[in-house]
PDB file of C-alpha atoms in Angstrom:
ATOM      1  CA  UNK U   1     194.234 137.397 307.466  1.00  0.00           C
ATOM      2  CA  UNK U   2     195.512 135.436 304.476  1.00  0.00           C
ATOM      3  CA  UNK U   3     198.090 136.391 301.847  1.00  0.00           C
ATOM      4  CA  UNK U   4     195.514 137.576 299.307  1.00  0.00           C
ATOM      5  CA  UNK U   5     193.921 139.899 301.882  1.00  0.00           C
ATOM      6  CA  UNK U   6     197.346 141.215 302.937  1.00  0.00           C
ATOM      7  CA  UNK U   7     198.293 142.048 299.362  1.00  0.00           C
ATOM      8  CA  UNK U   8     195.053 144.003 298.996  1.00  0.00           C
ATOM      9  CA  UNK U   9     195.229 145.695 302.414  1.00  0.00           C
ATOM     10  CA  UNK U  10     198.918 145.950 303.463  1.00  0.00           C
ATOM     11  CA  UNK U  11     198.158 148.919 305.734  1.00  0.00           C
ATOM     12  CA  UNK U  12     196.129 146.637 308.028  1.00  0.00           C
ATOM     13  CA  UNK U  13     199.101 144.469 309.076  1.00  0.00           C
ATOM     14  CA  UNK U  14     200.115 146.627 312.088  1.00  0.00           C
ATOM     15  CA  UNK U  15     196.570 146.412 313.471  1.00  0.00           C
ATOM     16  CA  UNK U  16     196.505 142.622 313.213  1.00  0.00           C
ATOM     17  CA  UNK U  17     199.899 142.453 314.925  1.00  0.00           C
ATOM     18  CA  UNK U  18     198.874 144.821 317.700  1.00  0.00           C
ATOM     19  CA  UNK U  19     195.812 142.750 318.528  1.00  0.00           C
ATOM     20  CA  UNK U  20     197.715 139.450 318.201  1.00  0.00           C
ATOM     21  CA  UNK U  21     195.570 138.209 315.352  1.00  0.00           C
ATOM     22  CA  UNK U  22     198.573 136.619 313.609  1.00  0.00           C
ATOM     23  CA  UNK U  23     200.919 133.950 314.941  1.00  0.00           C
ATOM     24  CA  UNK U  24     204.335 135.556 315.443  1.00  0.00           C
ATOM     25  CA  UNK U  25     207.631 133.795 316.134  1.00  0.00           C
ATOM     26  CA  UNK U  26     210.842 135.731 316.856  1.00  0.00           C
ATOM     27  CA  UNK U  27     213.727 135.179 314.429  1.00  0.00           C
ATOM     28  CA  UNK U  28     217.315 135.503 315.629  1.00  0.00           C
ATOM     29  CA  UNK U  29     220.199 137.099 313.781  1.00  0.00           C
ATOM     30  CA  UNK U  30     219.372 140.763 313.255  1.00  0.00           C
ATOM     31  CA  UNK U  31     221.721 143.334 314.802  1.00  0.00           C
ATOM     32  CA  UNK U  32     219.652 146.424 313.933  1.00  0.00           C
ATOM     33  CA  UNK U  33     215.953 145.535 313.521  1.00  0.00           C
ATOM     34  CA  UNK U  34     213.747 143.130 315.430  1.00  0.00           C
ATOM     35  CA  UNK U  35     212.789 140.213 313.181  1.00  0.00           C
ATOM     36  CA  UNK U  36     209.958 137.714 313.313  1.00  0.00           C
ATOM     37  CA  UNK U  37     208.156 135.101 311.258  1.00  0.00           C
ATOM     38  CA  UNK U  38     204.431 135.589 310.794  1.00  0.00           C
ATOM     39  CA  UNK U  39     202.128 132.711 309.882  1.00  0.00           C
ATOM     40  CA  UNK U  40     198.885 133.717 308.181  1.00  0.00           C
ATOM     41  CA  UNK U  41     195.550 131.901 308.213  1.00  0.00           C
ATOM     42  CA  UNK U  42     196.286 130.222 304.865  1.00  0.00           C
ATOM     43  CA  UNK U  43     199.618 128.865 306.125  1.00  0.00           C
ATOM     44  CA  UNK U  44     201.744 131.417 304.260  1.00  0.00           C
ATOM     45  CA  UNK U  45     204.731 132.826 306.145  1.00  0.00           C
ATOM     46  CA  UNK U  46     206.220 136.311 306.112  1.00  0.00           C
ATOM     47  CA  UNK U  47     209.496 137.732 307.330  1.00  0.00           C
ATOM     48  CA  UNK U  48     208.854 140.982 309.216  1.00  0.00           C
ATOM     49  CA  UNK U  49     211.315 143.627 310.396  1.00  0.00           C
ATOM     50  CA  UNK U  50     210.376 146.278 312.961  1.00  0.00           C
ATOM     51  CA  UNK U  51     212.298 148.846 314.988  1.00  0.00           C
ATOM     52  CA  UNK U  52     213.267 147.416 318.412  1.00  0.00           C
ATOM     53  CA  UNK U  53     210.809 148.500 321.114  1.00  0.00           C
ATOM     54  CA  UNK U  54     213.576 149.268 323.602  1.00  0.00           C
ATOM     55  CA  UNK U  55     215.727 151.250 321.213  1.00  0.00           C
ATOM     56  CA  UNK U  56     216.632 154.664 322.675  1.00  0.00           C
ATOM     57  CA  UNK U  57     216.512 156.129 319.170  1.00  0.00           C
ATOM     58  CA  UNK U  58     213.355 156.664 317.079  1.00  0.00           C
ATOM     59  CA  UNK U  59     212.963 155.013 313.690  1.00  0.00           C
ATOM     60  CA  UNK U  60     214.924 157.042 311.142  1.00  0.00           C
ATOM     61  CA  UNK U  61     212.577 158.536 308.580  1.00  0.00           C
ATOM     62  CA  UNK U  62     212.397 156.326 305.507  1.00  0.00           C
ATOM     63  CA  UNK U  63     214.300 153.441 307.117  1.00  0.00           C
ATOM     64  CA  UNK U  64     212.027 150.587 306.002  1.00  0.00           C
ATOM     65  CA  UNK U  65     210.625 152.143 302.842  1.00  0.00           C
ATOM     66  CA  UNK U  66     214.173 152.824 301.658  1.00  0.00           C
ATOM     67  CA  UNK U  67     215.043 149.140 301.934  1.00  0.00           C
ATOM     68  CA  UNK U  68     211.883 148.230 300.035  1.00  0.00           C
ATOM     69  CA  UNK U  69     212.807 150.662 297.242  1.00  0.00           C
ATOM     70  CA  UNK U  70     216.254 149.116 297.051  1.00  0.00           C
ATOM     71  CA  UNK U  71     214.902 145.578 296.847  1.00  0.00           C
ATOM     72  CA  UNK U  72     212.587 146.462 293.976  1.00  0.00           C
ATOM     73  CA  UNK U  73     215.345 148.338 292.144  1.00  0.00           C
ATOM     74  CA  UNK U  74     217.755 145.405 292.421  1.00  0.00           C
ATOM     75  CA  UNK U  75     215.173 143.006 290.972  1.00  0.00           C
ATOM     76  CA  UNK U  76     216.480 142.772 287.403  1.00  0.00           C
ATOM     77  CA  UNK U  77     216.093 140.284 284.530  1.00  0.00           C
ATOM     78  CA  UNK U  78     218.540 137.393 284.991  1.00  0.00           C
ATOM     79  CA  UNK U  79     219.687 138.885 288.307  1.00  0.00           C
ATOM     80  CA  UNK U  80     219.772 137.199 291.735  1.00  0.00           C
ATOM     81  CA  UNK U  81     216.443 136.451 293.422  1.00  0.00           C
ATOM     82  CA  UNK U  82     215.157 138.838 296.082  1.00  0.00           C
ATOM     83  CA  UNK U  83     212.154 138.332 298.380  1.00  0.00           C
ATOM     84  CA  UNK U  84     208.851 139.882 297.369  1.00  0.00           C
ATOM     85  CA  UNK U  85     208.012 143.078 299.230  1.00  0.00           C
ATOM     86  CA  UNK U  86     204.539 142.542 300.706  1.00  0.00           C
ATOM     87  CA  UNK U  87     204.231 145.499 303.109  1.00  0.00           C
ATOM     88  CA  UNK U  88     206.451 148.583 303.313  1.00  0.00           C
ATOM     89  CA  UNK U  89     205.301 151.058 305.964  1.00  0.00           C
ATOM     90  CA  UNK U  90     207.171 153.664 308.036  1.00  0.00           C
ATOM     91  CA  UNK U  91     207.303 151.317 311.037  1.00  0.00           C
ATOM     92  CA  UNK U  92     207.709 147.864 309.474  1.00  0.00           C
ATOM     93  CA  UNK U  93     208.734 145.857 306.433  1.00  0.00           C
ATOM     94  CA  UNK U  94     207.122 142.500 305.561  1.00  0.00           C
ATOM     95  CA  UNK U  95     208.774 140.265 302.983  1.00  0.00           C
ATOM     96  CA  UNK U  96     208.225 136.878 301.427  1.00  0.00           C
ATOM     97  CA  UNK U  97     209.541 134.106 303.661  1.00  0.00           C
ATOM     98  CA  UNK U  98     212.377 132.142 302.002  1.00  0.00           C
ATOM     99  CA  UNK U  99     213.251 128.765 303.516  1.00  0.00           C
ATOM    100  CA  UNK U 100     216.947 128.241 304.235  1.00  0.00           C
ATOM    101  CA  UNK U 101     219.135 125.707 302.446  1.00  0.00           C
ATOM    102  CA  UNK U 102     222.798 124.812 302.086  1.00  0.00           C
ATOM    103  CA  UNK U 103     225.408 126.449 299.849  1.00  0.00           C
ATOM    104  CA  UNK U 104     226.347 124.463 296.754  1.00  0.00           C
ATOM    105  CA  UNK U 105     228.881 124.898 293.986  1.00  0.00           C
ATOM    106  CA  UNK U 106     226.088 124.935 291.407  1.00  0.00           C
ATOM    107  CA  UNK U 107     224.211 127.638 293.319  1.00  0.00           C
ATOM    108  CA  UNK U 108     227.406 129.676 293.705  1.00  0.00           C
ATOM    109  CA  UNK U 109     228.157 129.566 289.992  1.00  0.00           C
ATOM    110  CA  UNK U 110     224.602 130.634 289.184  1.00  0.00           C
ATOM    111  CA  UNK U 111     224.816 133.460 291.699  1.00  0.00           C
ATOM    112  CA  UNK U 112     228.088 134.755 290.229  1.00  0.00           C
ATOM    113  CA  UNK U 113     226.463 135.043 286.810  1.00  0.00           C
ATOM    114  CA  UNK U 114     223.295 136.569 288.233  1.00  0.00           C
ATOM    115  CA  UNK U 115     225.276 139.156 290.208  1.00  0.00           C
ATOM    116  CA  UNK U 116     227.073 140.226 287.036  1.00  0.00           C
ATOM    117  CA  UNK U 117     223.714 140.605 285.273  1.00  0.00           C
ATOM    118  CA  UNK U 118     222.362 142.781 288.092  1.00  0.00           C
ATOM    119  CA  UNK U 119     225.464 144.971 288.103  1.00  0.00           C
ATOM    120  CA  UNK U 120     225.235 145.352 284.333  1.00  0.00           C
ATOM    121  CA  UNK U 121     221.713 146.757 284.649  1.00  0.00           C
ATOM    122  CA  UNK U 122     223.518 149.924 285.686  1.00  0.00           C
ATOM    123  CA  UNK U 123     222.437 153.105 287.432  1.00  0.00           C
ATOM    124  CA  UNK U 124     221.863 156.656 286.190  1.00  0.00           C
ATOM    125  CA  UNK U 125     224.442 158.009 288.644  1.00  0.00           C
ATOM    126  CA  UNK U 126     226.286 157.161 291.812  1.00  0.00           C
ATOM    127  CA  UNK U 127     223.795 157.239 294.682  1.00  0.00           C
ATOM    128  CA  UNK U 128     220.058 156.628 294.421  1.00  0.00           C
ATOM    129  CA  UNK U 129     216.652 158.268 294.313  1.00  0.00           C
ATOM    130  CA  UNK U 130     215.728 157.301 297.901  1.00  0.00           C
ATOM    131  CA  UNK U 131     217.235 157.979 301.347  1.00  0.00           C
ATOM    132  CA  UNK U 132     220.192 155.749 302.101  1.00  0.00           C
ATOM    133  CA  UNK U 133     220.902 153.611 305.145  1.00  0.00           C
ATOM    134  CA  UNK U 134     223.573 151.061 305.934  1.00  0.00           C
ATOM    135  CA  UNK U 135     222.780 149.278 309.158  1.00  0.00           C
ATOM    136  CA  UNK U 136     221.238 152.004 311.307  1.00  0.00           C
ATOM    137  CA  UNK U 137     223.466 154.716 309.843  1.00  0.00           C
ATOM    138  CA  UNK U 138     222.470 157.232 307.214  1.00  0.00           C
ATOM    139  CA  UNK U 139     224.175 156.772 303.863  1.00  0.00           C
ATOM    140  CA  UNK U 140     224.424 159.752 301.521  1.00  0.00           C
ATOM    141  CA  UNK U 141     222.510 158.663 298.424  1.00  0.00           C
ATOM    142  CA  UNK U 142     222.231 162.074 296.776  1.00  0.00           C
ATOM    143  CA  UNK U 143     222.767 161.379 293.061  1.00  0.00           C
ATOM    144  CA  UNK U 144     226.225 162.483 291.984  1.00  0.00           C
ATOM    145  CA  UNK U 145     227.994 163.049 288.668  1.00  0.00           C
ATOM    146  CA  UNK U 146     231.424 162.792 290.330  1.00  0.00           C
ATOM    147  CA  UNK U 147     233.943 160.253 289.124  1.00  0.00           C
ATOM    148  CA  UNK U 148     233.992 157.115 291.263  1.00  0.00           C
ATOM    149  CA  UNK U 149     237.184 157.766 293.286  1.00  0.00           C
ATOM    150  CA  UNK U 150     236.075 161.193 294.513  1.00  0.00           C
ATOM    151  CA  UNK U 151     232.499 160.038 295.137  1.00  0.00           C
ATOM    152  CA  UNK U 152     233.629 156.964 297.082  1.00  0.00           C
ATOM    153  CA  UNK U 153     236.066 159.011 299.158  1.00  0.00           C
ATOM    154  CA  UNK U 154     233.587 161.772 299.998  1.00  0.00           C
ATOM    155  CA  UNK U 155     230.337 159.795 300.331  1.00  0.00           C
ATOM    156  CA  UNK U 156     231.399 156.334 301.484  1.00  0.00           C
ATOM    157  CA  UNK U 157     234.672 156.667 303.415  1.00  0.00           C
ATOM    158  CA  UNK U 158     235.014 160.096 305.029  1.00  0.00           C
ATOM    159  CA  UNK U 159     231.612 160.168 306.816  1.00  0.00           C
ATOM    160  CA  UNK U 160     232.140 156.837 308.592  1.00  0.00           C
ATOM    161  CA  UNK U 161     235.761 157.659 309.383  1.00  0.00           C
ATOM    162  CA  UNK U 162     234.588 160.838 311.148  1.00  0.00           C
ATOM    163  CA  UNK U 163     231.901 158.965 313.057  1.00  0.00           C
ATOM    164  CA  UNK U 164     234.362 156.253 314.076  1.00  0.00           C
ATOM    165  CA  UNK U 165     236.896 158.773 315.382  1.00  0.00           C
ATOM    166  CA  UNK U 166     234.234 160.849 317.135  1.00  0.00           C
ATOM    167  CA  UNK U 167     232.906 157.704 318.798  1.00  0.00           C
ATOM    168  CA  UNK U 168     236.353 156.673 320.033  1.00  0.00           C
ATOM    169  CA  UNK U 169     236.560 153.504 317.937  1.00  0.00           C
ATOM    170  CA  UNK U 170     239.609 154.708 315.977  1.00  0.00           C
ATOM    171  CA  UNK U 171     242.647 156.578 317.251  1.00  0.00           C
ATOM    172  CA  UNK U 172     244.247 159.693 315.810  1.00  0.00           C
ATOM    173  CA  UNK U 173     246.935 157.495 314.252  1.00  0.00           C
ATOM    174  CA  UNK U 174     244.263 155.292 312.655  1.00  0.00           C
ATOM    175  CA  UNK U 175     242.565 158.389 311.272  1.00  0.00           C
ATOM    176  CA  UNK U 176     245.807 159.776 309.841  1.00  0.00           C
ATOM    177  CA  UNK U 177     246.585 156.503 308.057  1.00  0.00           C
ATOM    178  CA  UNK U 178     243.040 156.192 306.709  1.00  0.00           C
ATOM    179  CA  UNK U 179     243.092 159.796 305.477  1.00  0.00           C
ATOM    180  CA  UNK U 180     246.312 159.017 303.624  1.00  0.00           C
ATOM    181  CA  UNK U 181     244.494 156.258 301.730  1.00  0.00           C
ATOM    182  CA  UNK U 182     241.610 158.620 300.988  1.00  0.00           C
ATOM    183  CA  UNK U 183     243.961 161.370 299.781  1.00  0.00           C
ATOM    184  CA  UNK U 184     245.641 159.033 297.302  1.00  0.00           C
ATOM    185  CA  UNK U 185     242.533 157.108 296.245  1.00  0.00           C
ATOM    186  CA  UNK U 186     243.082 157.809 292.555  1.00  0.00           C
ATOM    187  CA  UNK U 187     246.369 155.876 292.723  1.00  0.00           C
ATOM    188  CA  UNK U 188     244.449 152.608 293.052  1.00  0.00           C
ATOM    189  CA  UNK U 189     242.660 153.103 289.721  1.00  0.00           C
ATOM    190  CA  UNK U 190     239.623 151.094 288.693  1.00  0.00           C
ATOM    191  CA  UNK U 191     237.196 153.948 288.038  1.00  0.00           C
ATOM    192  CA  UNK U 192     234.050 152.760 286.238  1.00  0.00           C
ATOM    193  CA  UNK U 193     230.545 154.056 285.497  1.00  0.00           C
ATOM    194  CA  UNK U 194     227.985 153.260 288.228  1.00  0.00           C
ATOM    195  CA  UNK U 195     226.667 149.723 288.521  1.00  0.00           C
ATOM    196  CA  UNK U 196     223.509 148.574 290.261  1.00  0.00           C
ATOM    197  CA  UNK U 197     224.891 147.241 293.533  1.00  0.00           C
ATOM    198  CA  UNK U 198     223.620 145.695 296.765  1.00  0.00           C
ATOM    199  CA  UNK U 199     225.955 147.884 298.821  1.00  0.00           C
ATOM    200  CA  UNK U 200     226.078 145.789 302.031  1.00  0.00           C
ATOM    201  CA  UNK U 201     226.936 142.378 300.616  1.00  0.00           C
ATOM    202  CA  UNK U 202     228.836 140.810 303.483  1.00  0.00           C
ATOM    203  CA  UNK U 203     228.319 137.019 303.592  1.00  0.00           C
ATOM    204  CA  UNK U 204     225.437 137.268 306.071  1.00  0.00           C
ATOM    205  CA  UNK U 205     223.354 139.112 303.492  1.00  0.00           C
ATOM    206  CA  UNK U 206     223.614 136.254 301.019  1.00  0.00           C
ATOM    207  CA  UNK U 207     220.777 133.878 301.911  1.00  0.00           C
ATOM    208  CA  UNK U 208     221.315 130.322 300.675  1.00  0.00           C
ATOM    209  CA  UNK U 209     217.804 129.015 300.112  1.00  0.00           C
ATOM    210  CA  UNK U 210     216.120 125.629 299.959  1.00  0.00           C
ATOM    211  CA  UNK U 211     215.537 126.133 296.233  1.00  0.00           C
ATOM    212  CA  UNK U 212     219.300 125.890 295.662  1.00  0.00           C
ATOM    213  CA  UNK U 213     219.766 129.561 294.855  1.00  0.00           C
ATOM    214  CA  UNK U 214     221.544 132.351 296.714  1.00  0.00           C
ATOM    215  CA  UNK U 215     219.115 135.203 297.474  1.00  0.00           C
ATOM    216  CA  UNK U 216     220.009 138.817 298.228  1.00  0.00           C
ATOM    217  CA  UNK U 217     218.670 140.245 301.491  1.00  0.00           C
ATOM    218  CA  UNK U 218     219.101 143.461 303.542  1.00  0.00           C
ATOM    219  CA  UNK U 219     220.443 145.694 300.767  1.00  0.00           C
ATOM    220  CA  UNK U 220     221.835 149.211 301.013  1.00  0.00           C
ATOM    221  CA  UNK U 221     221.200 149.496 297.280  1.00  0.00           C
ATOM    222  CA  UNK U 222     222.552 152.340 295.153  1.00  0.00           C
ATOM    223  CA  UNK U 223     224.572 153.127 292.080  1.00  0.00           C
ATOM    224  CA  UNK U 224     228.125 152.243 293.036  1.00  0.00           C
ATOM    225  CA  UNK U 225     231.203 150.292 291.963  1.00  0.00           C
ATOM    226  CA  UNK U 226     230.613 146.617 291.196  1.00  0.00           C
ATOM    227  CA  UNK U 227     233.887 145.636 292.875  1.00  0.00           C
ATOM    228  CA  UNK U 228     232.407 146.812 296.191  1.00  0.00           C
ATOM    229  CA  UNK U 229     229.880 143.956 296.260  1.00  0.00           C
ATOM    230  CA  UNK U 230     232.524 141.384 295.347  1.00  0.00           C
ATOM    231  CA  UNK U 231     234.994 142.678 297.931  1.00  0.00           C
ATOM    232  CA  UNK U 232     232.385 142.662 300.694  1.00  0.00           C
ATOM    233  CA  UNK U 233     231.604 139.002 299.984  1.00  0.00           C
ATOM    234  CA  UNK U 234     235.157 138.212 301.132  1.00  0.00           C
ATOM    235  CA  UNK U 235     234.747 139.853 304.564  1.00  0.00           C
ATOM    236  CA  UNK U 236     234.314 138.113 307.919  1.00  0.00           C
ATOM    237  CA  UNK U 237     235.449 134.687 306.764  1.00  0.00           C
ATOM    238  CA  UNK U 238     234.110 134.991 303.228  1.00  0.00           C
ATOM    239  CA  UNK U 239     230.996 133.641 301.562  1.00  0.00           C
ATOM    240  CA  UNK U 240     230.809 129.879 300.973  1.00  0.00           C
ATOM    241  CA  UNK U 241     232.095 128.904 297.533  1.00  0.00           C
ATOM    242  CA  UNK U 242     233.494 132.411 297.078  1.00  0.00           C
ATOM    243  CA  UNK U 243     236.094 131.365 294.482  1.00  0.00           C
ATOM    244  CA  UNK U 244     233.329 129.788 292.391  1.00  0.00           C
ATOM    245  CA  UNK U 245     231.230 132.954 292.646  1.00  0.00           C
ATOM    246  CA  UNK U 246     234.140 135.154 291.531  1.00  0.00           C
ATOM    247  CA  UNK U 247     235.157 132.835 288.675  1.00  0.00           C
ATOM    248  CA  UNK U 248     231.591 132.679 287.328  1.00  0.00           C
ATOM    249  CA  UNK U 249     231.250 136.452 287.658  1.00  0.00           C
ATOM    250  CA  UNK U 250     234.472 137.084 285.754  1.00  0.00           C
ATOM    251  CA  UNK U 251     233.424 134.723 282.976  1.00  0.00           C
ATOM    252  CA  UNK U 252     230.216 136.716 282.619  1.00  0.00           C
ATOM    253  CA  UNK U 253     231.814 140.160 283.004  1.00  0.00           C
ATOM    254  CA  UNK U 254     235.625 140.389 283.373  1.00  0.00           C
ATOM    255  CA  UNK U 255     236.972 142.658 286.086  1.00  0.00           C
ATOM    256  CA  UNK U 256     239.356 145.544 285.404  1.00  0.00           C
ATOM    257  CA  UNK U 257     243.081 145.110 285.865  1.00  0.00           C
ATOM    258  CA  UNK U 258     244.199 145.472 289.469  1.00  0.00           C
ATOM    259  CA  UNK U 259     240.887 144.424 291.023  1.00  0.00           C
ATOM    260  CA  UNK U 260     242.600 142.193 293.593  1.00  0.00           C
ATOM    261  CA  UNK U 261     244.696 145.143 294.778  1.00  0.00           C
ATOM    262  CA  UNK U 262     241.529 147.188 295.323  1.00  0.00           C
ATOM    263  CA  UNK U 263     239.732 144.593 297.469  1.00  0.00           C
ATOM    264  CA  UNK U 264     240.767 146.190 300.803  1.00  0.00           C
ATOM    265  CA  UNK U 265     239.805 149.634 299.471  1.00  0.00           C
ATOM    266  CA  UNK U 266     236.271 148.498 298.725  1.00  0.00           C
ATOM    267  CA  UNK U 267     236.098 146.619 302.033  1.00  0.00           C
ATOM    268  CA  UNK U 268     237.200 149.706 303.944  1.00  0.00           C
ATOM    269  CA  UNK U 269     233.770 151.322 303.671  1.00  0.00           C
ATOM    270  CA  UNK U 270     231.951 148.493 305.432  1.00  0.00           C
ATOM    271  CA  UNK U 271     234.722 148.135 308.004  1.00  0.00           C
ATOM    272  CA  UNK U 272     234.398 151.840 308.854  1.00  0.00           C
ATOM    273  CA  UNK U 273     230.638 151.387 309.107  1.00  0.00           C
ATOM    274  CA  UNK U 274     231.321 148.654 311.659  1.00  0.00           C
ATOM    275  CA  UNK U 275     233.614 150.824 313.771  1.00  0.00           C
ATOM    276  CA  UNK U 276     231.023 153.617 313.608  1.00  0.00           C
ATOM    277  CA  UNK U 277     228.225 151.252 314.657  1.00  0.00           C
ATOM    278  CA  UNK U 278     229.897 148.730 316.944  1.00  0.00           C
ATOM    279  CA  UNK U 279     233.068 150.375 318.214  1.00  0.00           C
ATOM    280  CA  UNK U 280     236.694 149.385 318.582  1.00  0.00           C
ATOM    281  CA  UNK U 281     236.101 145.629 318.127  1.00  0.00           C
ATOM    282  CA  UNK U 282     236.650 146.294 314.411  1.00  0.00           C
ATOM    283  CA  UNK U 283     239.579 148.694 314.794  1.00  0.00           C
ATOM    284  CA  UNK U 284     242.196 146.075 313.888  1.00  0.00           C
ATOM    285  CA  UNK U 285     240.293 145.105 310.727  1.00  0.00           C
ATOM    286  CA  UNK U 286     240.193 148.745 309.600  1.00  0.00           C
ATOM    287  CA  UNK U 287     243.886 149.168 310.299  1.00  0.00           C
ATOM    288  CA  UNK U 288     244.784 145.941 308.485  1.00  0.00           C
ATOM    289  CA  UNK U 289     242.951 147.099 305.345  1.00  0.00           C
ATOM    290  CA  UNK U 290     244.535 150.554 305.537  1.00  0.00           C
ATOM    291  CA  UNK U 291     248.053 149.240 306.102  1.00  0.00           C
ATOM    292  CA  UNK U 292     247.669 146.807 303.189  1.00  0.00           C
ATOM    293  CA  UNK U 293     246.649 149.680 300.900  1.00  0.00           C
ATOM    294  CA  UNK U 294     249.541 151.874 302.029  1.00  0.00           C
ATOM    295  CA  UNK U 295     252.024 149.105 301.254  1.00  0.00           C
ATOM    296  CA  UNK U 296     250.789 148.634 297.672  1.00  0.00           C
TER     297      UNK U 296
END
């Protein structure tokens, strides 16, 4: 199988994999899917994601095709590069292989401007036209005409707070404090029309490539608030050259007054996703964000 054949017959990839007709090398780093590098007969490489064989849970319906839809939707003129979707099937996703590189100031400045261009492409509503996932969790993507604060509270904070409490990752006191933030969400301001956002843009989903550019990977794409992407880039140690990214972004599209104050609010969604997925290891991060918001 070569790349031309694969593009013409993407449905045949699982058969070739099953019968070991393609060289496959495991790739480390994924916390949800199993990842591997495939090398085709013409030397081309692919990045392939599949559901882990030993997972006790079945593949959620639409899991891989949803990501493929998000990648294609985020691919906008003058926006950040995203890998080509080569195969999108219910049980696997095969993407263009992108060689890794090192972060640079030049690449960060370019990315900041490209991210602003992608956000400016906009969205018809909050949510999206395909099923939503963030990590292995469902994400409510039902299109909504709500204003941003109410939509964010109801669709992006409350569901993962409930899951985190039900799973024992957050205490009753944590829940009460987080609910206080949710109840007063309009106080923080910053409501805007929906932007076209990545939705899971923690630093690990910014792939610094050998071509000098920063590529977007693993999106939970939907119409959302542009500050969410920027706030998530500051999580877990922050993206390399983050100040350069933000400065270039703001030159391209200035942020609304008070954006710094809202950073922990936008980060709270992904932190709650982490407590829902991975447990109490992220409890202190949730509480730090909540306490910061309650002090402001």
